[in-house]
Coordinates of C-alpha atoms and ligand atoms in Angstrom, one line a residue:
M121 CA -2.5 -9.7 31.9
S122 CA -5.3 -7.3 32.7
S123 CA -5.6 -4.2 30.6
E124 CA -4.5 -1.8 33.4
N125 CA -1.2 -3.7 33.7
K126 CA -0.5 -3.5 30.0
K127 CA 1.9 -1.0 28.6
K128 CA 0.5 1.3 26.0
L129 CA 1.8 1.4 22.4
F130 CA 1.0 3.9 19.7
I131 CA 2.0 3.2 16.1
K132 CA 1.9 6.0 13.5
T133 CA 2.1 4.6 9.9
Y134 CA 3.2 6.3 6.8
G135 CA 3.7 5.0 3.3
C136 CA 2.3 2.0 1.4
Q137 CA 0.0 -0.9 2.3
M138 CA 3.0 -3.0 3.2
N139 CA 3.8 -0.5 6.0
V140 CA 0.2 -0.9 7.2
Y141 CA 0.7 -4.7 7.3
D142 CA 4.1 -4.3 9.0
S143 CA 2.5 -2.0 11.7
H144 CA 0.0 -4.7 12.5
K145 CA 2.8 -7.2 12.7
M146 CA 4.8 -4.9 15.1
A147 CA 1.7 -4.7 17.3
D148 CA 1.5 -8.5 17.2
V149 CA 5.1 -8.8 18.3
M150 CA 4.8 -6.2 21.0
S151 CA 1.6 -7.8 22.4
T152 CA 3.8 -10.8 23.3
V153 CA 5.7 -8.7 25.7
G154 CA 2.7 -7.0 27.3
Y155 CA 1.9 -3.9 25.1
E156 CA -1.5 -3.0 23.9
L157 CA -2.3 -0.6 21.1
V158 CA -3.7 2.9 21.8
D159 CA -4.7 5.4 19.2
D160 CA -2.8 8.4 20.4
Y161 CA 0.7 9.0 21.7
A162 CA -0.5 11.3 24.5
N163 CA -0.6 8.5 27.1
A164 CA 1.6 5.9 25.4
D165 CA 4.6 4.3 27.0
M166 CA 6.1 3.8 23.6
T167 CA 5.5 5.3 20.1
I168 CA 6.7 3.7 16.9
V169 CA 6.8 5.8 13.8
N170 CA 6.7 3.5 10.8
T171 CA 8.2 5.6 8.0
C172 CA 8.3 5.9 4.2
H173 CA 11.2 7.1 2.1
I174 CA 9.6 7.1 -1.4
R175 CA 9.5 10.9 -1.9
E176 CA 11.2 13.7 -0.1
K177 CA 7.9 14.9 1.3
A178 CA 7.2 11.5 2.8
T179 CA 10.6 11.7 4.6
D180 CA 10.0 15.2 5.8
K181 CA 6.8 14.1 7.6
L182 CA 8.9 11.9 9.9
Y183 CA 10.9 14.7 11.3
C184 CA 7.8 16.8 11.8
E185 CA 6.1 14.0 13.7
L186 CA 9.2 13.3 15.8
G187 CA 9.5 17.0 16.7
R188 CA 5.8 17.0 17.8
I189 CA 6.2 13.9 19.9
N190 CA 9.3 15.2 21.6
K191 CA 7.7 18.6 22.4
H192 CA 4.8 16.8 23.9
N193 CA 7.0 14.7 26.1
K194 CA 9.1 17.6 27.3
K195 CA 6.1 19.7 28.0
N196 CA 4.5 17.0 30.1
N197 CA 7.7 15.7 31.5
R198 CA 7.1 12.3 30.2
E199 CA 9.5 9.5 29.5
M200 CA 8.2 7.7 26.4
M201 CA 10.2 5.4 24.3
I202 CA 10.4 6.5 20.7
A203 CA 11.2 4.0 17.9
V204 CA 11.6 4.7 14.2
A205 CA 10.8 1.8 11.9
G206 CA 10.3 1.4 8.2
C207 CA 12.1 2.6 5.1
V208 CA 13.6 5.8 6.5
G209 CA 14.9 3.8 9.4
Q210 CA 16.6 1.5 6.9
A211 CA 17.9 4.3 4.6
E212 CA 19.1 6.9 7.0
G213 CA 19.3 5.5 10.6
D214 CA 22.4 7.5 11.4
E215 CA 20.8 10.7 10.2
I216 CA 17.8 10.1 12.3
M217 CA 20.0 9.7 15.4
R218 CA 21.8 12.9 14.6
R219 CA 18.7 15.0 13.8
A220 CA 16.5 13.5 16.5
P221 CA 18.8 12.4 19.3
Y222 CA 15.8 11.7 21.6
V223 CA 14.9 8.7 19.4
N224 CA 15.7 5.5 21.4
L225 CA 15.6 2.9 18.6
V226 CA 15.8 2.6 14.9
V227 CA 14.8 -0.6 13.1
G228 CA 14.5 -1.4 9.4
P229 CA 11.6 -3.2 7.7
Q230 CA 13.4 -6.6 8.0
S231 CA 14.3 -6.4 11.7
Y232 CA 11.2 -5.3 13.5
H233 CA 10.6 -8.9 14.7
Q234 CA 13.5 -8.2 17.1
L235 CA 11.7 -5.3 18.8
P236 CA 11.2 -7.0 22.2
E237 CA 14.9 -7.9 22.6
L238 CA 15.9 -4.5 21.3
I239 CA 13.7 -2.8 23.8
A240 CA 15.1 -4.9 26.6
K241 CA 18.6 -3.7 25.7
T242 CA 17.7 -0.1 25.3
S243 CA 17.4 2.0 28.4
H244 CA 15.7 5.4 28.1
K245 CA 19.1 7.1 28.3
K246 CA 20.9 5.0 25.7
S247 CA 19.9 4.9 22.1
E248 CA 20.3 1.8 19.9
R249 CA 20.4 1.7 16.2
I250 CA 19.7 -1.8 15.3
Q251 CA 19.6 -3.0 11.8
L252 CA 19.4 -3.8 9.2
D253 CA 20.3 -6.8 7.3
F254 CA 17.8 -8.1 4.8
A255 CA 16.7 -11.4 6.4
A256 CA 13.1 -11.5 5.2
D257 CA 12.8 -15.2 5.8
E258 CA 14.0 -15.0 9.3
K259 CA 11.5 -12.1 10.0
F260 CA 8.5 -14.0 8.7
D261 CA 9.5 -17.1 10.6
S262 CA 9.8 -15.3 13.9
L263 CA 6.6 -13.3 13.8
P264 CA 3.7 -14.6 15.9
A265 CA 0.9 -16.4 14.1
E266 CA -1.8 -14.6 16.0
T267 CA -2.8 -11.3 14.5
T268 CA -4.3 -8.1 15.7
Q269 CA -5.4 -7.3 12.1
S270 CA -9.2 -7.6 12.1
G271 CA -12.0 -6.5 9.9
S272 CA -13.5 -7.7 6.7
S273 CA -10.8 -6.4 4.4
V274 CA -7.2 -7.3 5.3
F275 CA -3.7 -7.2 3.9
L276 CA -1.4 -10.2 3.6
T277 CA 2.3 -9.7 2.5
I278 CA 3.4 -12.6 0.2
Q279 CA 6.4 -11.1 -1.4
E280 CA 8.8 -8.4 -0.3
G281 CA 11.7 -6.4 -1.9
C282 CA 12.6 -5.6 -5.4
D283 CA 15.3 -6.5 -7.9
K284 CA 14.1 -4.1 -10.6
F285 CA 16.0 -1.0 -9.8
C286 CA 14.0 1.6 -11.5
T287 CA 16.3 4.6 -11.6
F288 CA 14.0 6.9 -9.5
C289 CA 13.2 4.4 -6.7
V290 CA 14.5 3.7 -3.3
V291 CA 12.6 0.5 -2.6
P292 CA 15.3 -1.9 -3.7
Y293 CA 17.6 -0.2 -1.2
T294 CA 15.1 0.0 1.7
R295 CA 13.4 -3.4 1.3
G296 CA 16.2 -5.4 -0.2
A297 CA 16.1 -8.2 -2.8
E298 CA 12.9 -9.9 -3.9
Y299 CA 11.8 -12.6 -1.5
S300 CA 8.7 -14.8 -1.7
R301 CA 7.3 -16.4 1.4
P302 CA 6.5 -20.1 1.2
A303 CA 3.0 -20.7 -0.2
A304 CA 2.0 -23.0 2.7
D305 CA 2.7 -20.2 5.2
I306 CA 0.7 -17.7 3.2
I307 CA -2.3 -20.1 2.9
A308 CA -2.2 -20.8 6.6
E309 CA -2.2 -17.0 7.4
A310 CA -5.1 -16.5 4.9
K311 CA -7.1 -19.2 6.7
R312 CA -6.5 -17.6 10.1
M313 CA -7.6 -14.3 8.6
A314 CA -10.8 -15.9 7.2
D315 CA -11.4 -17.4 10.7
N316 CA -11.1 -13.9 12.1
G317 CA -13.8 -12.6 9.8
A318 CA -11.8 -11.5 6.7
V319 CA -13.9 -11.6 3.5
E320 CA -11.5 -9.7 1.2
I321 CA -7.7 -10.3 1.2
T322 CA -5.3 -8.1 -0.6
L323 CA -2.0 -9.9 -1.3
L324 CA 0.9 -7.5 -1.0
G325 CA 4.3 -7.3 -2.5
Q326 CA 6.5 -4.6 -4.0
N327 CA 6.4 -6.8 -7.1
V328 CA 3.6 -9.0 -6.1
N329 CA 3.1 -10.6 -9.5
A330 CA 6.8 -11.7 -9.5
Y331 CA 5.8 -14.0 -6.6
D332 CA 7.7 -17.3 -7.0
D333 CA 8.6 -19.5 -4.0
G334 CA 10.1 -22.1 -6.3
K335 CA 6.9 -24.1 -6.5
S336 CA 4.0 -21.7 -6.8
R337 CA 3.3 -18.5 -8.6
L338 CA 0.7 -15.8 -7.9
T339 CA -2.0 -17.6 -9.9
D340 CA -1.5 -20.8 -7.8
L341 CA -1.9 -18.7 -4.6
A342 CA -5.0 -17.0 -5.8
T343 CA -6.6 -20.3 -6.8
K344 CA -5.9 -21.8 -3.3
I345 CA -7.0 -18.7 -1.4
A346 CA -10.2 -18.6 -3.4
E347 CA -11.1 -22.0 -2.0
I348 CA -10.9 -20.8 1.6
N349 CA -14.3 -20.7 3.2
G350 CA -15.4 -17.1 3.8
I351 CA -13.0 -15.5 1.3
E352 CA -15.1 -13.8 -1.4
R353 CA -12.7 -11.3 -2.8
I354 CA -9.0 -11.4 -3.7
R355 CA -6.8 -8.5 -4.8
Y356 CA -3.1 -8.1 -5.3
T357 CA -0.9 -5.1 -5.4
T358 CA 1.6 -3.8 -6.7
S359 CA 2.2 -5.4 -10.0
H360 CA 4.8 -4.7 -12.5
P361 CA 3.8 -4.9 -16.2
R362 CA 6.7 -7.1 -17.0
D363 CA 5.5 -9.8 -14.6
M364 CA 1.9 -9.9 -15.9
D365 CA 2.2 -13.4 -17.3
D366 CA -0.5 -15.1 -19.5
E367 CA -1.5 -17.4 -16.7
L368 CA -2.3 -14.6 -14.4
I369 CA -4.1 -12.7 -17.1
A370 CA -6.3 -15.8 -17.8
A371 CA -6.9 -16.2 -14.1
H372 CA -8.8 -12.9 -14.2
G373 CA -11.3 -14.6 -16.4
S374 CA -11.5 -17.9 -14.5
I375 CA -11.3 -17.1 -10.8
P376 CA -14.5 -15.1 -9.9
E377 CA -12.9 -14.1 -6.5
L378 CA -10.2 -12.2 -8.3
M379 CA -11.7 -8.7 -8.3
P380 CA -12.0 -6.8 -11.6
F381 CA -9.7 -4.0 -10.6
L382 CA -6.0 -3.9 -11.1
H383 CA -3.4 -1.3 -10.1
L384 CA -0.8 -1.6 -12.8
P385 CA 1.7 1.3 -12.6
V386 CA 3.3 2.4 -15.9
Q387 CA 4.9 5.7 -14.6
S388 CA 5.2 7.3 -18.1
G389 CA 3.8 6.9 -21.6
S390 CA 7.1 7.8 -23.3
D391 CA 9.3 5.0 -24.5
N392 CA 12.3 7.3 -24.1
I393 CA 11.5 8.0 -20.4
L394 CA 10.5 4.4 -19.7
Q395 CA 13.9 3.3 -20.9
Q396 CA 15.6 5.9 -18.8
M397 CA 13.6 4.9 -15.8
N398 CA 14.8 1.3 -16.4
R399 CA 11.3 0.0 -16.6
K400 CA 12.4 -2.4 -19.4
H401 CA 9.2 -2.3 -21.4
T402 CA 7.5 0.0 -23.9
A403 CA 4.2 1.9 -23.9
E404 CA 2.9 -0.5 -26.5
F405 CA 3.8 -3.6 -24.4
Y406 CA 1.8 -2.1 -21.5
L407 CA -1.2 -1.3 -23.8
E408 CA -1.1 -4.9 -25.0
I409 CA -1.3 -6.2 -21.5
I410 CA -4.3 -3.9 -20.8
A411 CA -6.0 -5.2 -23.9
K412 CA -5.4 -8.9 -22.9
L413 CA -6.8 -8.3 -19.4
R414 CA -9.9 -6.6 -20.9
K415 CA -10.4 -9.6 -23.1
A416 CA -10.1 -12.0 -20.2
R417 CA -12.3 -9.9 -17.9
P418 CA -14.3 -7.3 -19.9
D419 CA -15.4 -5.3 -16.9
I420 CA -11.9 -4.9 -15.4
A421 CA -11.0 -1.4 -14.3
F422 CA -7.5 -0.1 -14.1
S423 CA -5.4 2.4 -12.0
S424 CA -1.8 3.4 -12.4
D425 CA 1.0 5.5 -10.9
F426 CA 2.6 8.3 -12.9
I427 CA 5.7 10.3 -12.4
V428 CA 6.0 13.7 -14.2
G429 CA 9.2 15.6 -14.6
F430 CA 11.7 12.8 -14.6
P431 CA 15.1 14.2 -15.7
G432 CA 15.1 14.8 -19.4
E433 CA 11.3 14.6 -19.8
S434 CA 10.5 16.8 -22.9
D435 CA 7.1 18.2 -23.9
K436 CA 6.8 15.4 -26.4
D437 CA 7.5 12.8 -23.7
F438 CA 4.8 14.3 -21.5
E439 CA 2.4 14.3 -24.4
D440 CA 3.0 10.6 -24.8
T441 CA 2.0 10.1 -21.2
M442 CA -1.2 12.1 -21.8
K443 CA -1.9 10.0 -24.9
L444 CA -1.4 6.7 -23.0
V445 CA -3.8 7.9 -20.3
E446 CA -6.4 8.7 -23.0
Q447 CA -5.9 5.3 -24.6
V448 CA -6.3 3.3 -21.4
N449 CA -9.1 5.3 -19.8
Y450 CA -8.4 4.7 -16.1
A451 CA -10.9 4.3 -13.2
Q452 CA -8.4 6.2 -11.0
C453 CA -4.7 7.1 -10.8
Y454 CA -2.0 8.4 -8.5
S455 CA 0.4 10.9 -10.0
F456 CA 3.5 12.5 -8.5
K457 CA 6.2 15.1 -9.3
Y458 CA 9.5 13.4 -9.7
S459 CA 11.5 13.6 -6.4
P460 CA 15.2 12.9 -6.6
R461 CA 16.1 10.3 -4.0
P462 CA 19.5 9.9 -2.4
G463 CA 21.4 6.9 -3.7
T464 CA 19.3 6.4 -6.9
P465 CA 20.8 6.9 -10.4
G466 CA 18.1 9.4 -11.2
A467 CA 19.3 11.7 -8.5
L468 CA 22.7 12.1 -10.3
R469 CA 21.1 13.5 -13.4
E470 CA 21.7 17.1 -14.2
D471 CA 19.1 17.6 -16.9
T472 CA 16.4 18.1 -14.2
V473 CA 12.9 19.5 -15.1
A474 CA 12.1 22.9 -13.5
E475 CA 9.8 22.7 -10.5
A476 CA 7.2 25.0 -12.1
L477 CA 7.1 22.9 -15.3
K478 CA 6.6 19.7 -13.1
S479 CA 3.7 21.4 -11.4
E480 CA 2.2 22.5 -14.7
R481 CA 2.4 19.0 -16.1
L482 CA 1.1 17.4 -12.9
A483 CA -2.0 19.7 -13.0
Q484 CA -2.6 18.9 -16.6
L485 CA -2.3 15.2 -16.0
Q486 CA -4.5 15.3 -12.9
A487 CA -7.2 17.2 -14.7
L488 CA -7.4 14.4 -17.3
I489 CA -7.3 11.6 -14.6
N490 CA -10.0 13.3 -12.6
R491 CA -12.2 13.6 -15.7
Q492 CA -11.7 9.9 -16.4
Q493 CA -12.5 9.0 -12.8
N494 CA -15.7 11.1 -12.9
E495 CA -16.8 9.6 -16.1
Y496 CA -16.1 6.1 -14.8
N497 CA -18.0 6.7 -11.6
K498 CA -20.9 8.4 -13.3
K499 CA -21.7 5.2 -15.2
F500 CA -22.6 3.5 -11.9
V501 CA -25.3 6.0 -10.9
G502 CA -28.7 4.3 -11.2
K503 CA -27.1 0.8 -11.3
N504 CA -26.9 -2.0 -8.8
V505 CA -23.6 -3.1 -7.6
K506 CA -22.3 -5.6 -4.9
V507 CA -20.8 -3.7 -2.0
L508 CA -18.7 -5.2 0.8
L509 CA -19.7 -3.5 4.0
D510 CA -16.3 -2.6 5.4
R511 CA -16.2 0.0 8.1
K512 CA -17.9 2.8 10.0
G513 CA -18.1 6.2 8.4
K514 CA -17.5 9.5 10.1
Y515 CA -21.2 10.2 10.6
K516 CA -23.9 8.6 12.6
N517 CA -25.4 5.5 10.9
Q518 CA -22.9 5.8 8.1
I519 CA -21.1 2.7 6.7
I520 CA -18.4 2.7 4.1
G521 CA -18.3 -0.2 1.7
K522 CA -16.3 -1.1 -1.4
T523 CA -17.4 -2.2 -4.9
P524 CA -15.5 -4.9 -6.8
Y525 CA -14.0 -1.9 -8.7
M526 CA -12.4 -0.4 -5.6
Q527 CA -14.9 2.5 -5.4
S528 CA -15.9 3.6 -1.9
V529 CA -19.6 3.7 -1.3
H530 CA -21.1 5.7 1.5
L531 CA -24.4 4.3 2.9
T532 CA -26.7 5.5 5.6
T533 CA -28.1 2.5 7.5
K534 CA -28.6 1.3 11.0
L535 CA -27.5 -2.1 9.9
E536 CA -24.0 -2.9 11.1
S537 CA -23.3 -6.1 9.3
F538 CA -19.7 -5.6 8.5
G539 CA -18.3 -8.3 6.3
N540 CA -21.6 -8.8 4.3
I541 CA -21.7 -8.3 0.6
V542 CA -25.0 -6.6 -0.2
D543 CA -26.7 -5.3 -3.4
V544 CA -26.6 -1.5 -3.4
R545 CA -28.4 0.9 -5.8
I546 CA -26.0 3.7 -6.5
T547 CA -27.8 7.0 -6.3
E548 CA -25.1 9.7 -6.4
M549 CA -21.5 10.3 -6.9
H550 CA -19.1 12.5 -5.0
A551 CA -15.5 13.6 -5.8
N552 CA -13.9 10.3 -4.6
S553 CA -16.8 8.1 -3.7
L554 CA -20.3 7.0 -4.5
G555 CA -23.5 7.1 -2.4
G556 CA -26.3 4.5 -2.5
E557 CA -29.0 2.5 -0.8
I558 CA -28.9 -1.1 0.3
I559 CA -31.6 -3.0 -1.7
D560 CA -31.0 -6.6 -0.5
I561 CA -29.1 -8.6 2.0
K562 CA -28.1 -11.9 0.6
K563 CA -28.0 -14.4 3.5
D564 CA -25.7 -16.7 1.6
N565 CA -23.1 -13.9 1.3
I566 CA -22.8 -13.6 5.0
A567 CA -19.3 -14.6 6.0
A568 CA -19.1 -17.7 8.2
Ligands
LIG78 N1 6.5 -1.3 -7.0 C1 5.7 -0.4 -7.6 C2 5.8 1.0 -7.0 C3 6.3 1.3 -5.6 S1 6.5 3.0 -5.2 C4 6.0 -0.3 -9.1 O1 6.8 -0.9 -9.6 O2 5.3 0.4 -9.8 C5 4.9 3.7 -5.4 C6 4.9 4.8 -6.5 O3 5.7 5.9 -6.0 C7 5.6 4.4 -7.8 O4 4.8 3.7 -8.6 C8 6.0 5.8 -8.3 O5 4.9 6.3 -9.1 C9 6.1 6.7 -7.1 N2 7.5 7.0 -6.9 C10 8.5 6.2 -6.6 N3 9.7 6.8 -6.5 C11 9.4 8.1 -6.8 C12 10.2 9.3 -6.9 N4 11.5 9.3 -6.7 N5 9.6 10.5 -7.2 C13 8.2 10.5 -7.4 N6 7.5 9.4 -7.3 C14 8.0 8.2 -7.0
LIG79 FE1 10.6 0.7 -7.2 FE2 10.7 -0.1 -9.7 FE3 10.9 -1.8 -7.8 FE4 8.6 -0.7 -8.2 S1 9.6 -2.0 -9.6 S2 9.5 -1.0 -6.2 S3 9.1 1.4 -8.9 S4 12.3 -0.2 -8.3
LIG80 FE1 7.4 3.9 1.3 FE2 8.9 1.9 1.9 FE3 6.4 1.5 1.1 S1 9.6 3.7 0.9 S2 6.1 3.2 -0.3 S3 7.0 2.5 2.9 S4 8.2 0.2 0.6

């Protein structure tokens, strides 16, 4: 089909990296029925909004975006099909249809492989809300092997869903029970990605280190993926402290492709709050894992997620969080004010923390985190580090690369050898990135 005959599809993605992966997969499915991706809804024949339900603000964004698209369509007298996918689609499909009746289609994260047939059924005048059973195996089996995901750094979903039921979190309800894809399928997909130019693969799962297909665990996968020609870097996210087994910890010392950076969310440093969050481990247990990982791979850097103002969080509980952050010394962190989510046990609690106090604690925590991040980055100035040239920057001749430790490095160079890992001398640091100069291009690092 020539490009003029193709229908135009715009996908707007919110939420986590798994949603980014899903959006690529939706584009893959839609390309089998003649849709090509465009980067704006202005001229699209169809828009998919891939949504996130994790915090109230994330959900609000959906309704703003839908309102904007509808206004644009009305003003320009356009008939564009609008679909809502992702976790809000799963959690509140009926609500979406009620609040935004111009939406044609709602699909959950486990049913987007059915998009072509759903679209065939849905006329512009009739809405469909198709859901929403959790058949992850069926989804992965029906997705096309070819992928639109390109570039040197790619995502690969290996595990989906969550059985942990932390009392603040919607994910077990929106993504269903834990499901691990068969290792052979994952390796095959990783090989195709390498053939497409991938140098760095990030393995994704809501509980990625709980991966278990009955035969292989995450360490087995990492070992096999490290052997694939062209793959130089492997990462995985998001891990749960309870699933950090000794084998995986040891792998950080023995598999050089496993990058020395780990996102290991702890949420709180207070045993009392951890228990009420149903995290099923203590602060001490977490600190022990961090110590073991540092022993296996001394240069490993850490990041975490934190929630402040969970119901019942006292000043003492919050101090324990600050203390834990001091003890770990993170390279970067994400922190959020607790947001009560419908259907979760936390939302039923009456001992809520006042919004102003949440804001105060968040500011205090973020000041500490920023200080640690700055101190961490400062140590790199004047040093050489391996940087994967990843993508174009905003400015002319600017390239953005990534260090093994997940720092973005901004480089000014005419050289456009994306996918190369080069030696860079770090010359400066900015708020969230580093700046530097390429000092060497190693030919043997050029991806095949
Ligand atoms: N599976 C991951 C986290 C997935 S959600 C884990 O176990 O850690 C990503 C992050 O969003 C969480 O780590 C948490 O910090 C934050 N989050 C989840 N629910 C939240 C809520 N109700 N309010 C505020 N932050 C929340
Ligand atoms: Fe949510 Fe907890 Fe599952 Fe992570 S482990 S996805 S925070 S329920
Ligand atoms: Fe959001 Fe769903 Fe991911 S709720 S964080 S898009 S799993």
